[in-house]
PDB file of C-alpha atoms in Angstrom:
ATOM      1  CA  UNK A  29       2.181 -35.429 -34.211  1.00 64.00           C
ATOM      2  CA  UNK A  30      -1.111 -33.570 -34.030  1.00 83.00           C
ATOM      3  CA  UNK A  31      -1.434 -31.045 -31.235  1.00 94.00           C
ATOM      4  CA  UNK A  32      -4.227 -30.390 -28.773  1.00 97.00           C
ATOM      5  CA  UNK A  33      -7.425 -29.495 -30.608  1.00 97.00           C
ATOM      6  CA  UNK A  34     -10.115 -27.206 -29.237  1.00 98.00           C
ATOM      7  CA  UNK A  35     -13.418 -25.925 -30.534  1.00 97.00           C
ATOM      8  CA  UNK A  36     -14.964 -23.534 -31.004  1.00 98.00           C
ATOM      9  CA  UNK A  37     -12.186 -20.950 -31.283  1.00 97.00           C
ATOM     10  CA  UNK A  38     -14.504 -18.065 -30.461  1.00 97.00           C
ATOM     11  CA  UNK A  39     -17.874 -17.818 -28.744  1.00 98.00           C
ATOM     12  CA  UNK A  40     -20.046 -14.847 -27.882  1.00 98.00           C
ATOM     13  CA  UNK A  41     -23.035 -15.354 -25.595  1.00 98.00           C
ATOM     14  CA  UNK A  42     -25.249 -13.313 -23.348  1.00 97.00           C
ATOM     15  CA  UNK A  43     -25.123 -13.625 -19.585  1.00 96.00           C
ATOM     16  CA  UNK A  44     -27.214 -16.444 -18.126  1.00 97.00           C
ATOM     17  CA  UNK A  45     -26.835 -18.483 -21.312  1.00 98.00           C
ATOM     18  CA  UNK A  46     -24.971 -21.782 -21.359  1.00 98.00           C
ATOM     19  CA  UNK A  47     -21.895 -22.695 -23.382  1.00 98.00           C
ATOM     20  CA  UNK A  48     -19.738 -25.773 -23.933  1.00 98.00           C
ATOM     21  CA  UNK A  49     -16.150 -26.174 -25.059  1.00 98.00           C
ATOM     22  CA  UNK A  50     -14.556 -29.276 -26.510  1.00 98.00           C
ATOM     23  CA  UNK A  51     -10.978 -30.527 -26.270  1.00 98.00           C
ATOM     24  CA  UNK A  52      -9.164 -33.403 -27.956  1.00 97.00           C
ATOM     25  CA  UNK A  53      -5.744 -34.032 -26.368  1.00 97.00           C
ATOM     26  CA  UNK A  54      -2.614 -35.340 -28.004  1.00 96.00           C
ATOM     27  CA  UNK A  55      -2.954 -39.046 -28.712  1.00 94.00           C
ATOM     28  CA  UNK A  56      -1.698 -41.146 -25.815  1.00 93.00           C
ATOM     29  CA  UNK A  57      -1.745 -38.338 -23.264  1.00 94.00           C
ATOM     30  CA  UNK A  58      -3.382 -39.567 -20.078  1.00 94.00           C
ATOM     31  CA  UNK A  59      -3.577 -36.237 -18.284  1.00 94.00           C
ATOM     32  CA  UNK A  60      -5.803 -33.390 -19.409  1.00 96.00           C
ATOM     33  CA  UNK A  61      -6.149 -29.890 -17.938  1.00 96.00           C
ATOM     34  CA  UNK A  62      -8.552 -27.001 -18.364  1.00 98.00           C
ATOM     35  CA  UNK A  63      -7.247 -23.502 -17.628  1.00 97.00           C
ATOM     36  CA  UNK A  64      -8.993 -20.142 -17.585  1.00 98.00           C
ATOM     37  CA  UNK A  65      -6.951 -17.142 -18.726  1.00 98.00           C
ATOM     38  CA  UNK A  66      -8.470 -13.734 -18.102  1.00 97.00           C
ATOM     39  CA  UNK A  67      -7.002 -10.907 -20.186  1.00 95.00           C
ATOM     40  CA  UNK A  68      -3.752  -9.656 -18.673  1.00 93.00           C
ATOM     41  CA  UNK A  69      -3.397 -12.577 -16.272  1.00 95.00           C
ATOM     42  CA  UNK A  70      -1.693 -15.936 -16.290  1.00 96.00           C
ATOM     43  CA  UNK A  71      -3.679 -19.126 -16.847  1.00 97.00           C
ATOM     44  CA  UNK A  72      -5.500 -20.508 -13.799  1.00 96.00           C
ATOM     45  CA  UNK A  73      -6.032 -24.250 -13.506  1.00 95.00           C
ATOM     46  CA  UNK A  74      -9.705 -25.191 -13.285  1.00 97.00           C
ATOM     47  CA  UNK A  75      -9.595 -28.982 -13.389  1.00 96.00           C
ATOM     48  CA  UNK A  76      -7.195 -31.848 -14.006  1.00 95.00           C
ATOM     49  CA  UNK A  77      -8.162 -35.291 -15.306  1.00 95.00           C
ATOM     50  CA  UNK A  78      -6.109 -38.458 -15.187  1.00 93.00           C
ATOM     51  CA  UNK A  79      -7.666 -40.726 -17.832  1.00 92.00           C
ATOM     52  CA  UNK A  80     -11.388 -40.297 -17.152  1.00 88.00           C
ATOM     53  CA  UNK A  81     -11.072 -39.488 -13.443  1.00 93.00           C
ATOM     54  CA  UNK A  82     -10.905 -36.065 -11.807  1.00 94.00           C
ATOM     55  CA  UNK A  83      -7.625 -35.484  -9.963  1.00 93.00           C
ATOM     56  CA  UNK A  84      -8.229 -31.925  -8.827  1.00 92.00           C
ATOM     57  CA  UNK A  85     -11.133 -29.540  -9.320  1.00 94.00           C
ATOM     58  CA  UNK A  86     -10.557 -27.324  -6.299  1.00 92.00           C
ATOM     59  CA  UNK A  87     -10.603 -24.130  -8.377  1.00 93.00           C
ATOM     60  CA  UNK A  88     -13.607 -25.026 -10.512  1.00 96.00           C
ATOM     61  CA  UNK A  89     -16.707 -22.932  -9.645  1.00 95.00           C
ATOM     62  CA  UNK A  90     -18.915 -25.951  -9.348  1.00 95.00           C
ATOM     63  CA  UNK A  91     -22.147 -24.005  -9.060  1.00 96.00           C
ATOM     64  CA  UNK A  92     -21.876 -23.078 -12.724  1.00 97.00           C
ATOM     65  CA  UNK A  93     -18.953 -24.977 -14.266  1.00 98.00           C
ATOM     66  CA  UNK A  94     -18.824 -28.677 -15.041  1.00 97.00           C
ATOM     67  CA  UNK A  95     -16.406 -30.850 -16.953  1.00 97.00           C
ATOM     68  CA  UNK A  96     -16.191 -34.424 -18.041  1.00 96.00           C
ATOM     69  CA  UNK A  97     -13.790 -36.675 -19.861  1.00 96.00           C
ATOM     70  CA  UNK A  98     -15.695 -39.683 -21.028  1.00 83.00           C
ATOM     71  CA  UNK A  99     -13.627 -42.678 -22.171  1.00 87.00           C
ATOM     72  CA  UNK A 100     -10.454 -40.906 -21.072  1.00 87.00           C
ATOM     73  CA  UNK A 101      -9.899 -39.052 -24.344  1.00 93.00           C
ATOM     74  CA  UNK A 102     -11.987 -36.012 -25.345  1.00 96.00           C
ATOM     75  CA  UNK A 103     -13.219 -33.581 -22.734  1.00 97.00           C
ATOM     76  CA  UNK A 104     -15.950 -30.971 -22.510  1.00 98.00           C
ATOM     77  CA  UNK A 105     -16.162 -27.960 -20.218  1.00 98.00           C
ATOM     78  CA  UNK A 106     -19.572 -26.395 -19.667  1.00 98.00           C
ATOM     79  CA  UNK A 107     -20.677 -23.130 -18.115  1.00 98.00           C
ATOM     80  CA  UNK A 108     -24.306 -22.737 -17.092  1.00 97.00           C
ATOM     81  CA  UNK A 109     -25.361 -20.006 -16.510  1.00 96.00           C
ATOM     82  CA  UNK A 110     -22.578 -17.735 -17.735  1.00 97.00           C
ATOM     83  CA  UNK A 111     -21.652 -14.508 -15.963  1.00 97.00           C
ATOM     84  CA  UNK A 112     -19.875 -11.442 -17.310  1.00 97.00           C
ATOM     85  CA  UNK A 113     -16.745 -12.357 -15.327  1.00 97.00           C
ATOM     86  CA  UNK A 114     -16.483 -15.652 -17.222  1.00 98.00           C
ATOM     87  CA  UNK A 115     -15.203 -13.746 -20.260  1.00 98.00           C
ATOM     88  CA  UNK A 116     -11.774 -15.268 -20.812  1.00 98.00           C
ATOM     89  CA  UNK A 117      -9.763 -17.674 -22.937  1.00 98.00           C
ATOM     90  CA  UNK A 118     -10.298 -21.287 -21.957  1.00 98.00           C
ATOM     91  CA  UNK A 119      -7.182 -23.334 -22.587  1.00 98.00           C
ATOM     92  CA  UNK A 120      -6.999 -27.090 -22.718  1.00 98.00           C
ATOM     93  CA  UNK A 121      -3.645 -28.790 -22.167  1.00 96.00           C
ATOM     94  CA  UNK A 122      -2.471 -32.382 -22.056  1.00 95.00           C
ATOM     95  CA  UNK A 123       0.584 -34.257 -20.854  1.00 93.00           C
ATOM     96  CA  UNK A 124       1.747 -37.837 -21.152  1.00 92.00           C
ATOM     97  CA  UNK A 125       1.403 -38.416 -17.423  1.00 87.00           C
ATOM     98  CA  UNK A 126       1.154 -36.387 -14.220  1.00 82.00           C
ATOM     99  CA  UNK A 127       4.914 -36.456 -13.709  1.00 82.00           C
ATOM    100  CA  UNK A 128       6.372 -32.967 -13.365  1.00 75.00           C
ATOM    101  CA  UNK A 129       8.939 -33.771 -16.050  1.00 75.00           C
ATOM    102  CA  UNK A 130       6.223 -34.332 -18.645  1.00 82.00           C
ATOM    103  CA  UNK A 131       5.559 -31.112 -20.505  1.00 87.00           C
ATOM    104  CA  UNK A 132       2.055 -29.752 -20.761  1.00 92.00           C
ATOM    105  CA  UNK A 133       1.090 -28.936 -24.347  1.00 94.00           C
ATOM    106  CA  UNK A 134      -1.553 -26.283 -24.802  1.00 96.00           C
ATOM    107  CA  UNK A 135      -4.297 -26.078 -27.387  1.00 97.00           C
ATOM    108  CA  UNK A 136      -5.151 -22.833 -29.215  1.00 97.00           C
ATOM    109  CA  UNK A 137      -7.862 -21.936 -26.709  1.00 97.00           C
ATOM    110  CA  UNK A 138     -11.479 -20.824 -26.926  1.00 98.00           C
ATOM    111  CA  UNK A 139     -12.084 -17.101 -26.493  1.00 98.00           C
ATOM    112  CA  UNK A 140     -15.391 -16.573 -24.667  1.00 98.00           C
ATOM    113  CA  UNK A 141     -17.102 -13.204 -24.541  1.00 98.00           C
ATOM    114  CA  UNK A 142     -20.113 -12.856 -22.240  1.00 98.00           C
ATOM    115  CA  UNK A 143     -22.274  -9.802 -22.960  1.00 97.00           C
TER     116      UNK A 143
ATOM    117  CA  UNK B  27      -2.792 -19.613  -1.369  1.00 65.00           C
ATOM    118  CA  UNK B  28       0.223 -20.566  -3.444  1.00 71.00           C
ATOM    119  CA  UNK B  29       1.384 -17.540  -5.414  1.00 91.00           C
ATOM    120  CA  UNK B  30       3.752 -16.779  -8.234  1.00 95.00           C
ATOM    121  CA  UNK B  31       4.668 -13.131  -8.725  1.00 96.00           C
ATOM    122  CA  UNK B  32       6.070 -11.385 -11.779  1.00 96.00           C
ATOM    123  CA  UNK B  33       6.521  -7.770 -12.774  1.00 93.00           C
ATOM    124  CA  UNK B  34       3.920  -7.139 -15.468  1.00 91.00           C
ATOM    125  CA  UNK B  35       6.191  -4.809 -17.448  1.00 91.00           C
ATOM    126  CA  UNK B  36       6.455  -3.915 -20.195  1.00 96.00           C
ATOM    127  CA  UNK B  37      10.172  -4.569 -20.150  1.00 97.00           C
ATOM    128  CA  UNK B  38      11.724  -2.802 -23.099  1.00 97.00           C
ATOM    129  CA  UNK B  39      15.205  -3.744 -24.348  1.00 97.00           C
ATOM    130  CA  UNK B  40      17.076  -2.879 -27.541  1.00 98.00           C
ATOM    131  CA  UNK B  41      17.794  -5.572 -30.097  1.00 98.00           C
ATOM    132  CA  UNK B  42      20.948  -7.513 -29.201  1.00 97.00           C
ATOM    133  CA  UNK B  43      20.740  -6.737 -25.481  1.00 98.00           C
ATOM    134  CA  UNK B  44      20.151  -9.150 -22.612  1.00 98.00           C
ATOM    135  CA  UNK B  45      16.596  -9.315 -21.282  1.00 98.00           C
ATOM    136  CA  UNK B  46      16.239 -10.339 -17.637  1.00 98.00           C
ATOM    137  CA  UNK B  47      12.892 -11.621 -16.388  1.00 98.00           C
ATOM    138  CA  UNK B  48      12.232 -12.393 -12.738  1.00 97.00           C
ATOM    139  CA  UNK B  49       9.757 -14.437 -10.739  1.00 97.00           C
ATOM    140  CA  UNK B  50       9.196 -15.199  -7.061  1.00 97.00           C
ATOM    141  CA  UNK B  51       7.054 -17.936  -5.577  1.00 95.00           C
ATOM    142  CA  UNK B  52       5.559 -18.572  -2.163  1.00 92.00           C
ATOM    143  CA  UNK B  53       5.416 -22.368  -1.837  1.00 89.00           C
ATOM    144  CA  UNK B  54       8.730 -23.615  -0.399  1.00 88.00           C
ATOM    145  CA  UNK B  55       7.771 -27.156  -1.357  1.00 85.00           C
ATOM    146  CA  UNK B  56       7.763 -26.383  -5.081  1.00 87.00           C
ATOM    147  CA  UNK B  57      10.108 -28.605  -7.053  1.00 86.00           C
ATOM    148  CA  UNK B  58       9.703 -27.764 -10.727  1.00 91.00           C
ATOM    149  CA  UNK B  59       9.832 -24.412 -12.465  1.00 94.00           C
ATOM    150  CA  UNK B  60       8.990 -23.422 -15.996  1.00 95.00           C
ATOM    151  CA  UNK B  61       9.102 -20.487 -18.347  1.00 97.00           C
ATOM    152  CA  UNK B  62       6.435 -20.234 -21.030  1.00 97.00           C
ATOM    153  CA  UNK B  63       6.329 -17.769 -23.897  1.00 98.00           C
ATOM    154  CA  UNK B  64       2.952 -16.493 -25.062  1.00 97.00           C
ATOM    155  CA  UNK B  65       2.568 -14.412 -28.193  1.00 97.00           C
ATOM    156  CA  UNK B  66      -0.471 -12.163 -28.364  1.00 95.00           C
ATOM    157  CA  UNK B  67      -3.570 -14.186 -29.179  1.00 93.00           C
ATOM    158  CA  UNK B  68      -1.698 -17.493 -28.966  1.00 95.00           C
ATOM    159  CA  UNK B  69      -1.411 -20.234 -26.366  1.00 95.00           C
ATOM    160  CA  UNK B  70       1.574 -20.659 -23.989  1.00 96.00           C
ATOM    161  CA  UNK B  71       4.629 -22.502 -25.299  1.00 95.00           C
ATOM    162  CA  UNK B  72       7.220 -24.064 -22.993  1.00 93.00           C
ATOM    163  CA  UNK B  73      10.722 -22.666 -23.524  1.00 95.00           C
ATOM    164  CA  UNK B  74      12.624 -23.667 -20.371  1.00 94.00           C
ATOM    165  CA  UNK B  75      12.278 -25.969 -17.397  1.00 94.00           C
ATOM    166  CA  UNK B  76      14.530 -26.087 -14.334  1.00 95.00           C
ATOM    167  CA  UNK B  77      14.466 -28.436 -11.383  1.00 92.00           C
ATOM    168  CA  UNK B  78      17.616 -27.787  -9.325  1.00 93.00           C
ATOM    169  CA  UNK B  79      19.447 -24.752  -7.984  1.00 96.00           C
ATOM    170  CA  UNK B  80      21.798 -23.009 -10.380  1.00 96.00           C
ATOM    171  CA  UNK B  81      21.773 -22.170 -14.042  1.00 97.00           C
ATOM    172  CA  UNK B  82      20.436 -24.057 -17.038  1.00 97.00           C
ATOM    173  CA  UNK B  83      21.307 -22.876 -20.527  1.00 97.00           C
ATOM    174  CA  UNK B  84      19.538 -23.651 -23.799  1.00 96.00           C
ATOM    175  CA  UNK B  85      20.693 -21.627 -26.772  1.00 97.00           C
ATOM    176  CA  UNK B  86      20.064 -17.953 -26.071  1.00 98.00           C
ATOM    177  CA  UNK B  87      18.013 -18.746 -22.963  1.00 98.00           C
ATOM    178  CA  UNK B  88      19.326 -19.260 -19.424  1.00 98.00           C
ATOM    179  CA  UNK B  89      17.086 -20.133 -16.502  1.00 98.00           C
ATOM    180  CA  UNK B  90      18.346 -19.514 -12.973  1.00 98.00           C
ATOM    181  CA  UNK B  91      16.880 -21.004  -9.808  1.00 97.00           C
ATOM    182  CA  UNK B  92      17.501 -20.127  -6.172  1.00 96.00           C
ATOM    183  CA  UNK B  93      15.225 -22.181  -3.940  1.00 94.00           C
ATOM    184  CA  UNK B  94      16.508 -20.585  -0.716  1.00 94.00           C
ATOM    185  CA  UNK B  95      15.381 -17.185  -1.987  1.00 95.00           C
ATOM    186  CA  UNK B  96      12.332 -18.655  -3.769  1.00 95.00           C
ATOM    187  CA  UNK B  97      13.424 -16.932  -6.922  1.00 95.00           C
ATOM    188  CA  UNK B  98      13.623 -17.992 -10.549  1.00 97.00           C
ATOM    189  CA  UNK B  99      14.764 -15.915 -13.496  1.00 98.00           C
ATOM    190  CA  UNK B 100      15.090 -16.112 -17.272  1.00 98.00           C
ATOM    191  CA  UNK B 101      17.844 -14.418 -19.237  1.00 98.00           C
ATOM    192  CA  UNK B 102      17.519 -13.953 -22.985  1.00 98.00           C
ATOM    193  CA  UNK B 103      20.798 -13.108 -24.684  1.00 98.00           C
ATOM    194  CA  UNK B 104      21.045 -11.302 -28.024  1.00 98.00           C
ATOM    195  CA  UNK B 105      17.370 -10.364 -27.823  1.00 98.00           C
ATOM    196  CA  UNK B 106      15.519 -10.269 -31.146  1.00 97.00           C
ATOM    197  CA  UNK B 107      12.286  -8.499 -32.097  1.00 97.00           C
ATOM    198  CA  UNK B 108      10.760 -11.977 -32.479  1.00 97.00           C
ATOM    199  CA  UNK B 109      11.301 -12.471 -28.733  1.00 98.00           C
ATOM    200  CA  UNK B 110       8.675  -9.806 -28.059  1.00 98.00           C
ATOM    201  CA  UNK B 111       5.962 -11.661 -26.152  1.00 98.00           C
ATOM    202  CA  UNK B 112       4.619 -12.243 -22.670  1.00 98.00           C
ATOM    203  CA  UNK B 113       6.750 -14.579 -20.555  1.00 98.00           C
ATOM    204  CA  UNK B 114       4.926 -16.644 -17.982  1.00 97.00           C
ATOM    205  CA  UNK B 115       6.641 -18.168 -14.968  1.00 97.00           C
ATOM    206  CA  UNK B 116       4.997 -21.372 -13.742  1.00 95.00           C
ATOM    207  CA  UNK B 117       5.587 -23.472 -10.656  1.00 93.00           C
ATOM    208  CA  UNK B 118       4.660 -27.125 -10.474  1.00 87.00           C
ATOM    209  CA  UNK B 119       2.922 -28.341  -7.369  1.00 74.00           C
ATOM    210  CA  UNK B 120       2.141 -31.938  -6.583  1.00 68.00           C
ATOM    211  CA  UNK B 121       0.614 -33.875  -9.434  1.00 67.00           C
ATOM    212  CA  UNK B 122       1.864 -31.708 -12.309  1.00 72.00           C
ATOM    213  CA  UNK B 123      -0.546 -28.874 -11.559  1.00 83.00           C
ATOM    214  CA  UNK B 124       0.919 -25.564 -12.677  1.00 89.00           C
ATOM    215  CA  UNK B 125       0.471 -22.239 -10.893  1.00 93.00           C
ATOM    216  CA  UNK B 126       1.250 -19.379 -13.242  1.00 95.00           C
ATOM    217  CA  UNK B 127       2.400 -15.865 -12.566  1.00 96.00           C
ATOM    218  CA  UNK B 128       0.699 -12.970 -14.295  1.00 96.00           C
ATOM    219  CA  UNK B 129       3.409 -12.733 -16.928  1.00 97.00           C
ATOM    220  CA  UNK B 130       5.936 -10.100 -17.969  1.00 97.00           C
ATOM    221  CA  UNK B 131       5.496  -8.415 -21.315  1.00 97.00           C
ATOM    222  CA  UNK B 132       8.806  -8.099 -23.155  1.00 98.00           C
ATOM    223  CA  UNK B 133       9.323  -5.651 -26.000  1.00 98.00           C
ATOM    224  CA  UNK B 134      12.508  -5.869 -28.064  1.00 98.00           C
ATOM    225  CA  UNK B 135      13.024  -2.745 -30.136  1.00 96.00           C
ATOM    226  CA  UNK B 136      14.978  -2.910 -33.427  1.00 94.00           C
TER     227      UNK B 136
END
């Protein structure tokens, strides 16, 4: 079974530029999550999708971050414009459903550096 | 603000010893609790889940949950150098949304 795929693995941009990350979840997984992990901290949930609908985006900075999951499979997370404090690893995870007993599987992450 | 607290460490134990990792959480309504292991530069990997009070054992790992004290712990027996990693405690709120602690860095010395 293929795992969660993410690209790119690394990205370096200057502040005020825009950037986009892509995630392909495990086949058949209805629920998809984007997390932000700042160095030395635990992951923080940004947004959760159930199929192609947003379940929770309460911690997504909507003035600069946006995310979509068209057709209920792949997802993209965009930052525009980026700030220095956005430097972090962006992790995508997926689970079969939203049930607590269904494990979340994490992708390798995208390491973003904002200069 | 729902919080999950962990000692950042590092926690240093000799090879073969028991490593004890602790976590407290603030939301009394939390029902599901997880321990993830994260190697440097890698993504989190689930190693234990626990849903009811008491102990749950899986190989060298034992998770302990005390909902009255809002406390969850992870014991690693016969610690190996390959166990050296950051251990993240996570609490599941409604809808399978995880709140993570900051992680405890474990170092197992040969």
